[in-house]
Coordinates of C-alpha atoms and ligand atoms in Angstrom, one line a residue:
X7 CA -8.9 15.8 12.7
X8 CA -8.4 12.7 10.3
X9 CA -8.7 13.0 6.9
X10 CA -12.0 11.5 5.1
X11 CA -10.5 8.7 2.6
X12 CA -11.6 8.9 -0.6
X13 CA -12.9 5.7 -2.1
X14 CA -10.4 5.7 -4.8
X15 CA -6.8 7.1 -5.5
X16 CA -5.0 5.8 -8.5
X17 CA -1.5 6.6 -8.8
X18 CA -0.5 7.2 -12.2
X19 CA -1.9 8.5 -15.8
X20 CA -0.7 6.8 -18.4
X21 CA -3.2 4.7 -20.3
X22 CA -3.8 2.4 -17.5
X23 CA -4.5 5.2 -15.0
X24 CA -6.6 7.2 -16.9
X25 CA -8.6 4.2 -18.1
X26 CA -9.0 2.8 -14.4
X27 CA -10.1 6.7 -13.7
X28 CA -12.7 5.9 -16.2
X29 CA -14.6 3.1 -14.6
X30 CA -14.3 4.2 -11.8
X31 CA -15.6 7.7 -12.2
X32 CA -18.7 5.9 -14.0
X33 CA -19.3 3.7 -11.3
X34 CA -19.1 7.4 -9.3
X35 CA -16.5 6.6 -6.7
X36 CA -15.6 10.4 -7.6
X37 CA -11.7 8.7 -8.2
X38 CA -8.5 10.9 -7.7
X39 CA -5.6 10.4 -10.4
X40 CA -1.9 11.1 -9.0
X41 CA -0.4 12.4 -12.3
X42 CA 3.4 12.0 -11.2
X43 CA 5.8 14.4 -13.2
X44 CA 4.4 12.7 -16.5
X45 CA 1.6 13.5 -17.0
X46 CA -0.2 11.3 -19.4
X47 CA 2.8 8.7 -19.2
X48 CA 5.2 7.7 -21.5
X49 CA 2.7 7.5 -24.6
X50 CA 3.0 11.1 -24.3
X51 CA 6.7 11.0 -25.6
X52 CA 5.3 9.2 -28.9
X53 CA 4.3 10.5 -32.3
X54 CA 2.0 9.1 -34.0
X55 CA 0.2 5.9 -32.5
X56 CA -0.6 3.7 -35.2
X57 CA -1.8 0.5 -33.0
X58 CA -4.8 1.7 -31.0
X59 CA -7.6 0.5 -31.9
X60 CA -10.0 2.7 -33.2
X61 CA -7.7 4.8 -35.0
X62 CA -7.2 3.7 -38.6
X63 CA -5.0 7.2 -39.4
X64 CA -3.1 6.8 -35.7
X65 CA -3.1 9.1 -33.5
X66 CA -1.1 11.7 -31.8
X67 CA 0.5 9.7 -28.6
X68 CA -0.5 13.2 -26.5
X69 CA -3.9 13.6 -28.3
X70 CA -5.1 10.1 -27.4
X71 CA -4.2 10.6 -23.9
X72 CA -5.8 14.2 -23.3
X73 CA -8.9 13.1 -24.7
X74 CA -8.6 9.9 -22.0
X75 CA -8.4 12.9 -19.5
X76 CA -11.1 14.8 -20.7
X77 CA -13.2 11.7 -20.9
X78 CA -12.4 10.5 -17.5
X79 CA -12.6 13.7 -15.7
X80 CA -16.5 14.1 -17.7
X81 CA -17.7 11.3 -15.4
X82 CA -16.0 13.4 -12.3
X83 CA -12.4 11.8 -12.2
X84 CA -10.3 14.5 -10.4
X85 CA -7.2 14.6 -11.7
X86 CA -3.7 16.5 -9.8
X87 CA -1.4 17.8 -11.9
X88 CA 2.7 17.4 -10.9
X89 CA 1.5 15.5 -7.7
X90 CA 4.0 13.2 -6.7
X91 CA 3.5 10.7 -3.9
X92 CA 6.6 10.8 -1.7
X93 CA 5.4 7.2 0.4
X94 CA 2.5 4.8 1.1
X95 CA 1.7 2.8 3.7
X96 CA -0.5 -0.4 3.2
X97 CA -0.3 -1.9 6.5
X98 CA -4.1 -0.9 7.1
X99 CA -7.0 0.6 5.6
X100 CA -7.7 3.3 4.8
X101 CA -4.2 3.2 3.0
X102 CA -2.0 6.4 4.1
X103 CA -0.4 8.2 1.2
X104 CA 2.4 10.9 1.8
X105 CA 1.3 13.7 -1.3
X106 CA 3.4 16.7 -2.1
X107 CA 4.4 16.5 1.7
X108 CA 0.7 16.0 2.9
X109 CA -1.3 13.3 4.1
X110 CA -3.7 11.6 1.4
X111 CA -6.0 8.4 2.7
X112 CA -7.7 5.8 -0.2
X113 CA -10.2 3.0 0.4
X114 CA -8.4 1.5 -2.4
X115 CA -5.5 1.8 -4.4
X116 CA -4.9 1.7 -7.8
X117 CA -1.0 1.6 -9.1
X118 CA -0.6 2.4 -12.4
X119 CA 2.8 4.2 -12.4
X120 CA 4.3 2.6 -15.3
X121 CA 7.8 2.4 -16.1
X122 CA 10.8 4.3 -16.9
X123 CA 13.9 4.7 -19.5
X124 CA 16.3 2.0 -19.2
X125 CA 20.0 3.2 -19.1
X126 CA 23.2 2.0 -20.6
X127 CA 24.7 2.0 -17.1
X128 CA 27.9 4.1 -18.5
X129 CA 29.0 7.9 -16.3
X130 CA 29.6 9.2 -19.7
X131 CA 26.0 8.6 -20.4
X132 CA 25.3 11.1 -17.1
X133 CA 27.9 13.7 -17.6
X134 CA 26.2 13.8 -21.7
X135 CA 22.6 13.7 -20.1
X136 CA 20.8 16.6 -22.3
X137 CA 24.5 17.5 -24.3
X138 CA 23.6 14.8 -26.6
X139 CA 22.2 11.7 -24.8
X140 CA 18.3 11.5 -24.7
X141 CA 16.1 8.9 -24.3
X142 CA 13.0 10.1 -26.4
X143 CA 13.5 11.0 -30.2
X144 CA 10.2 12.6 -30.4
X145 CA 10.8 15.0 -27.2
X146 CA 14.2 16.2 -28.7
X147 CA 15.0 14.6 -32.5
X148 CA 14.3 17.7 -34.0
X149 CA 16.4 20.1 -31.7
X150 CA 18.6 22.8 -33.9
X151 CA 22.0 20.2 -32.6
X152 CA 20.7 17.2 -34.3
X153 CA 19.7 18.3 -37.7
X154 CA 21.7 17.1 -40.7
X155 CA 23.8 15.1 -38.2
X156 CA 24.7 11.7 -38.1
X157 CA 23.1 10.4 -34.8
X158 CA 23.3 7.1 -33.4
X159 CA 20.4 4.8 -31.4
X160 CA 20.8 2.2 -29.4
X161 CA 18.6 -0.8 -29.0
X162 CA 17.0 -3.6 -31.1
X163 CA 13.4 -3.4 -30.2
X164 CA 10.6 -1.6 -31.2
X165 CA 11.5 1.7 -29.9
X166 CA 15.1 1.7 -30.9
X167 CA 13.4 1.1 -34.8
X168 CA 10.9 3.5 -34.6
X169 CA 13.3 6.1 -33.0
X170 CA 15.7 5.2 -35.8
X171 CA 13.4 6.1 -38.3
X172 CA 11.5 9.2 -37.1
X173 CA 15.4 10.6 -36.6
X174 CA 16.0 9.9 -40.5
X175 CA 13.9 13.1 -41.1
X176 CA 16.1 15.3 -39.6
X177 CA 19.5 13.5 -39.0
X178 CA 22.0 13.1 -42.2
X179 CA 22.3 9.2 -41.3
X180 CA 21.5 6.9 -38.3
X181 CA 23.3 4.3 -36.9
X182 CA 21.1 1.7 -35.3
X183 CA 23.6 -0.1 -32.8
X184 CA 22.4 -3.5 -31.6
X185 CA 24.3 -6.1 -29.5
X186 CA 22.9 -9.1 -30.9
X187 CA 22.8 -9.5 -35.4
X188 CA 19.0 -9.7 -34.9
X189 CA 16.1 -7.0 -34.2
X190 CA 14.0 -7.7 -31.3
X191 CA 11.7 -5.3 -32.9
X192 CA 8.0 -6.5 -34.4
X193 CA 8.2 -7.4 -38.4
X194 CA 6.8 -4.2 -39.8
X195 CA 8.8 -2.0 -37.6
X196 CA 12.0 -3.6 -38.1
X197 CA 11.4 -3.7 -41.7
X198 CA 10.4 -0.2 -42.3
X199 CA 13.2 1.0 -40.2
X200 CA 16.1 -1.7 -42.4
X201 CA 14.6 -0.4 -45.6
X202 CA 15.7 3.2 -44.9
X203 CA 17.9 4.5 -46.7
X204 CA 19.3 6.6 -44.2
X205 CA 19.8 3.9 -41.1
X206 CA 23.0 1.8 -41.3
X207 CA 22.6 -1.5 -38.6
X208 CA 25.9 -1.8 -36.0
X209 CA 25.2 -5.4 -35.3
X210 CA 26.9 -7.2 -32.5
X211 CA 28.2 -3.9 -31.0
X212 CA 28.0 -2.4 -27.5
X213 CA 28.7 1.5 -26.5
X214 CA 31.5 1.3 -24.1
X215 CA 32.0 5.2 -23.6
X216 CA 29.9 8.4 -25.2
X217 CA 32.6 11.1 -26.1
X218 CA 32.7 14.6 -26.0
X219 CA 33.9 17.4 -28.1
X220 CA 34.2 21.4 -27.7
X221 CA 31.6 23.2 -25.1
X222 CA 31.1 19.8 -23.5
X223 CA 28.5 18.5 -26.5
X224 CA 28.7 14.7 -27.1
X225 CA 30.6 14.3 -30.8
X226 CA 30.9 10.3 -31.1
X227 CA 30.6 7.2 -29.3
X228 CA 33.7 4.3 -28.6
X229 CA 32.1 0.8 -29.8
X230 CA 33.4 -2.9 -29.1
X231 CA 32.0 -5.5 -31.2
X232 CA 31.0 -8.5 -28.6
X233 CA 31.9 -11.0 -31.5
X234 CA 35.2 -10.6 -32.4
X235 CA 35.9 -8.1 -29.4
X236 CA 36.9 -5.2 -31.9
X237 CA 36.8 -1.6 -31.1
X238 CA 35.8 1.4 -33.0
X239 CA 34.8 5.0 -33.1
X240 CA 32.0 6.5 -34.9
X241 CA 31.3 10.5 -35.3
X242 CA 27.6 11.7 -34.1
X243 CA 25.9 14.1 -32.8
X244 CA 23.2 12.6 -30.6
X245 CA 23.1 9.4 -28.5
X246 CA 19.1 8.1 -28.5
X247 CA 18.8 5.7 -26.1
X248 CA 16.0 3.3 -26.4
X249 CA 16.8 -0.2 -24.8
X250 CA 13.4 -0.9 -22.6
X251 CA 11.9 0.3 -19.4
X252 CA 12.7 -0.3 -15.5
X253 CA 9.1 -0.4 -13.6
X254 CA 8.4 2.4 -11.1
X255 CA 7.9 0.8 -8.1
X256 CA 10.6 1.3 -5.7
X257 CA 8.0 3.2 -3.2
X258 CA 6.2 -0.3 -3.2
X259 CA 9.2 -1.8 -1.9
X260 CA 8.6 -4.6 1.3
X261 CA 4.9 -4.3 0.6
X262 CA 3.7 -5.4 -2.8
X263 CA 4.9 -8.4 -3.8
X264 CA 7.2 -8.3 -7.2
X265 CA 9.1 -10.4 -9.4
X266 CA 13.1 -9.9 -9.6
X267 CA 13.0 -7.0 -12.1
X268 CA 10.6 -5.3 -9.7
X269 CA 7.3 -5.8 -11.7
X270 CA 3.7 -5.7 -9.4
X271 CA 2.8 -9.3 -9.2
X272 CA -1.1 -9.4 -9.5
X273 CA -3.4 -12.8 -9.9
X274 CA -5.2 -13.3 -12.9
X275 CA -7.5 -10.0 -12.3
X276 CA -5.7 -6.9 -11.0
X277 CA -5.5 -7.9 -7.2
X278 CA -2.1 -7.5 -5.0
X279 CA -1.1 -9.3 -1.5
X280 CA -2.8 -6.1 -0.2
X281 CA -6.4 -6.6 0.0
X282 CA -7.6 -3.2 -1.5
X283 CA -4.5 -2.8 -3.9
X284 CA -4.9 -3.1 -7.3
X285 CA -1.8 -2.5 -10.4
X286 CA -2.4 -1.7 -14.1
X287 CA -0.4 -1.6 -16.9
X288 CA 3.3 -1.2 -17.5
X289 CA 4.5 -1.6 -13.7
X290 CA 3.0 -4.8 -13.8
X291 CA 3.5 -6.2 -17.5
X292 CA 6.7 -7.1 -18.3
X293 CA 5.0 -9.3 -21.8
X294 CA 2.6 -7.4 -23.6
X295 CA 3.7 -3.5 -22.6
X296 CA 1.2 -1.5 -25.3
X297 CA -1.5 1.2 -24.7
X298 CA -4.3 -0.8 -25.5
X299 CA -3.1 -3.4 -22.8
X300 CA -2.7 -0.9 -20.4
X301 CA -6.1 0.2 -20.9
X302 CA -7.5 -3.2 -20.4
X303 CA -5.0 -3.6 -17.0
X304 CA -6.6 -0.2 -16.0
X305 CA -10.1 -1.0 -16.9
X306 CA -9.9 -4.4 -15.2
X307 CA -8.4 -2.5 -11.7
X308 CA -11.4 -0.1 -12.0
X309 CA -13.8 -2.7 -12.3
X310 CA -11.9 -4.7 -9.2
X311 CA -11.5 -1.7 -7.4
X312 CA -15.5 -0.9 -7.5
X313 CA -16.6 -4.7 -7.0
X314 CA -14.3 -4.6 -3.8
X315 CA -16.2 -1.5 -2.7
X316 CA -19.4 -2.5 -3.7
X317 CA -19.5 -5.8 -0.9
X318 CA -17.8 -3.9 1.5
X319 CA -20.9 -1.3 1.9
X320 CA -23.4 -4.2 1.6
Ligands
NAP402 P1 12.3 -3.9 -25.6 O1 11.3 -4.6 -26.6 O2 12.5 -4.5 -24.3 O3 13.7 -3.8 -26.4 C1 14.8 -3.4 -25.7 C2 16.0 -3.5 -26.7 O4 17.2 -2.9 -26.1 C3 16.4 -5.0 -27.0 O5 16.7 -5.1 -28.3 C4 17.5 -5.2 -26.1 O6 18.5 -6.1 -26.6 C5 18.2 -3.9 -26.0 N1 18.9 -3.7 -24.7 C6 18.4 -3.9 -23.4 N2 19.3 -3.6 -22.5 C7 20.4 -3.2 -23.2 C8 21.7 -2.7 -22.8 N3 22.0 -2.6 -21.5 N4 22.6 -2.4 -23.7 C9 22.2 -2.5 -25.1 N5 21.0 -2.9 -25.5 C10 20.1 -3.3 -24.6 O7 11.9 -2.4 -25.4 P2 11.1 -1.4 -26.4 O8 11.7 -1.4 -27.7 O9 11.1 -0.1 -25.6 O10 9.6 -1.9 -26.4 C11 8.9 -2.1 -25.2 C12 7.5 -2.5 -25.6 O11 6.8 -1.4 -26.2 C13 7.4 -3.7 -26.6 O12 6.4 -4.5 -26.3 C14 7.2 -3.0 -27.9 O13 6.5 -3.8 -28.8 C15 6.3 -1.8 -27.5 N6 6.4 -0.7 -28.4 C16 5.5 -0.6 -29.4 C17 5.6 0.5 -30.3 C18 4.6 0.6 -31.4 O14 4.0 -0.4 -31.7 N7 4.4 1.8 -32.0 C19 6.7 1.4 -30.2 C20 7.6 1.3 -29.2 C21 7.5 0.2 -28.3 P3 18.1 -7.7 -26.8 O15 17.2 -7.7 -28.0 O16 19.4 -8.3 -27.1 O17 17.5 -8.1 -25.5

C-alpha cells in the first residue's frame, strides 16, 4: 500500500527549520522536521548568542534553539530525532524521500539543511581530526589537552575572532592565523578579539602542514607567509579551524538549481525550480548567514509552503 504524504516535511532544524516548523504547525499542516545528525544546527555549537533579537543578555546558542523546538512542536510540529534522509526524488508530487532506509512522501518540501565546516584541504588536517584539529571551540576549547596551551585558529572572519577569544579562557596564548593583513570579521568582533591580550595576529600566513608529536597528538603547525614566501614553525596544542561553511546540498544534486558553490537558488520568496520546493536559511544564503535571517528564510518557506497548499485544495 502507498504511503499517505504528509503535507509538509522540512529537512533540517537549525533556525530556519525549526522556524518554517513554526508556521507551518500554526497554520496546522501537522509538519515533520528531519533533524539530520545536528540536531538544532550549527547554532547549537555556539556560546552565547549575543545578536538575536529579543535577547538583550544573549543567549545560550542550544537554549535558543530548544525553546524553538518546544515552541514548534506546541503547535504539533513532529520532530525526528537522528533522521537522516539518504535521497529525494522531485521528479513528481508527492515528493519521494528515502528516510533511515524507508520511504517518506511530502506534498511539499521544505530544505533547510544548512551548511557545514569548511576545511583547509590538507591530509594532515584528517589524520589530526579529533588529536588536535577541531572545528568548534565551544564543543571542545575546554578539553583537559587544550588548557594552558598555546593553540592556534585559523580564519579571519567572525568565527575565527570569536573562537579566538572564547579559547583565551582556557589556552596560555592564541595565535589567530589569517592569509590576508585584514580581518574579515564584523568591527566589534574583530576588535574585541585584537584587544586581547592573549591573541597574537599571523597575518599573511597559510598552514601548509599540522604536525604531530608523541601518541599521535598534534604539537605545532608548519606556516608560509604568502607575502614574502617565508616559512615557519609555531608550537600548539590545538588547531581550531574556523574558515566558513560548504552548503549541504549534495543530495539536491541535478534537481535544484544552485549557484557554483552549491547554494539553493530561490526567487525573491522561498520558491525552487521544483514547484512545491521551498529552501531556508544557510543552504541558500551565501550573504547574510545569521540566525535571525534564517529564521526569516524559514518563516517565509512556511508561509510559501502553506499558501501553495492552501490553492491547491481550493
Ligand atoms: P566567513 O565570514 O566566510 O569567514 C571565513 C574566513 O576564513 C575568511 O576570513 C577567509 O579568508 C578565511 N578562509 C576561507 N577559506 C580559507 C582557506 N582555505 N584557508 C585559510 N583561510 C580561509 O565565515 P565565518 O567567520 O564562519 O562567518 C560566517 C557568517 O556567520 C558571517 O556572516 C558571520 O558574520 C556570521 N557569524 C556571526 C557570529 C556572531 O555574530 N556571533 C559568529 C560567527 C559567525 P578571507 O577573509 O581572505 O576570505
Amino acid at each position: 500500500m502507498s504511503k499517505k504524504a504528509e503535507k509538509v516535511v522540512i529537512i533540517g532544524s537549525g533556525c530556519s527549520g525549526l522556524t518554517a516548523a513554526l508556521y507551518t504547525a500554526r497554520a496546522q499542516l501537522e509538519p515533520i522536521v528531519l533533524t539530520g545528525a545536528m540536531p538544532g544546527g550549527l547554532l547549537t555549537t555556539t556560546s552565547i548568542v549575543e545578536n538575536f533579537p529579543g535577547w538583550p543578555e544573549g543567549i545560550d546558542g542550544t537554549e535558543l534553539m530548544i525553546n524553538l523546538q518546544q515552541q514548534a512542536e506546541r503547535f504539533g510540529a513532529q520532530v525526528k530525532f537522528g533522521s537522516k534522509v539518504e535521497s529525494v526524488d522531485l521528479s513528481s508530487r508527492p515528493f519521494n524521500l528515502i528516510v533511515d532506509g524507508d520511504e517518506m512522501k511530502a506534498q511539499t518540501l521544505i530544505v533547510a539543511t544548512g551548511a557545514g565546516h569548511r576545511h583547509l584541504g590538507l591530509e594532515s588536517e584528517k589524520k589530526f581530526d579529533k588529536k588536535g584539529v577541531t572545528y568548534c571551540a565551544t564543543c571542545d576549547g575546554a578539553l583537559p589537552m587544550f588548557r594552558d596551551q598555546p593553540l592556534v585558529v585559523v580564519g579571519g572572519g567572525d568565527s575565527a575572532c570569536e573562537e579566538a577569544t572564547y579559547l583565551t579562557r582556557f589556552a596560555s596564548k592564541v595565535y589567530l592565523i589569517h592569509r590576508r593583513d585584514e580581518l574579515r570579521a564584523s568591527k566589534v568582533m574583530a576588535e574585541r578579539a585584537l584587544a586581547n591580550e592573549k591573541i597574537e595576529p599571523v597575518w599573511n600566513s597559510e598552514i601548509t602542514e599540522i604536525l604531530g608529536g608523541a601518541e599521535e597528538m598534534v604539537s605545532g603547525v608548519s606556516l608560509k607567509n604568502n607575502k614574502n614566501g617565508k616559512e615557519s614553525k609555531l608550537d600548539c596544542a590545538g588547531v581550531f579551524i574556523a574558515i566558513g561553511h560548504t552548503p549541504n546540498t549534495q543530495i539536491f544534486q541535478g534537481q535544484l538549481d544552485m549557484d557554483d558553490s552549491g547554494y539553493i537558488l530561490r526567487d525573491e520568496g522561498s520558491r525552487t525550480n521544483v514547484e512545491g520546493v521551498f529552501v531556508a536559511g544557510d543552504c541558500s544564503d551565501n550573504v547574510y548567514r545569521q540566525a535571525i535571517t534564517a529564521s526569516g528564510m524559514g518563516c517565509a518557506a512556511g508561509i510559501d509552503a502553506e499558501r501553495l497548499l492552501a490553492s491547491e485544495n481550493q
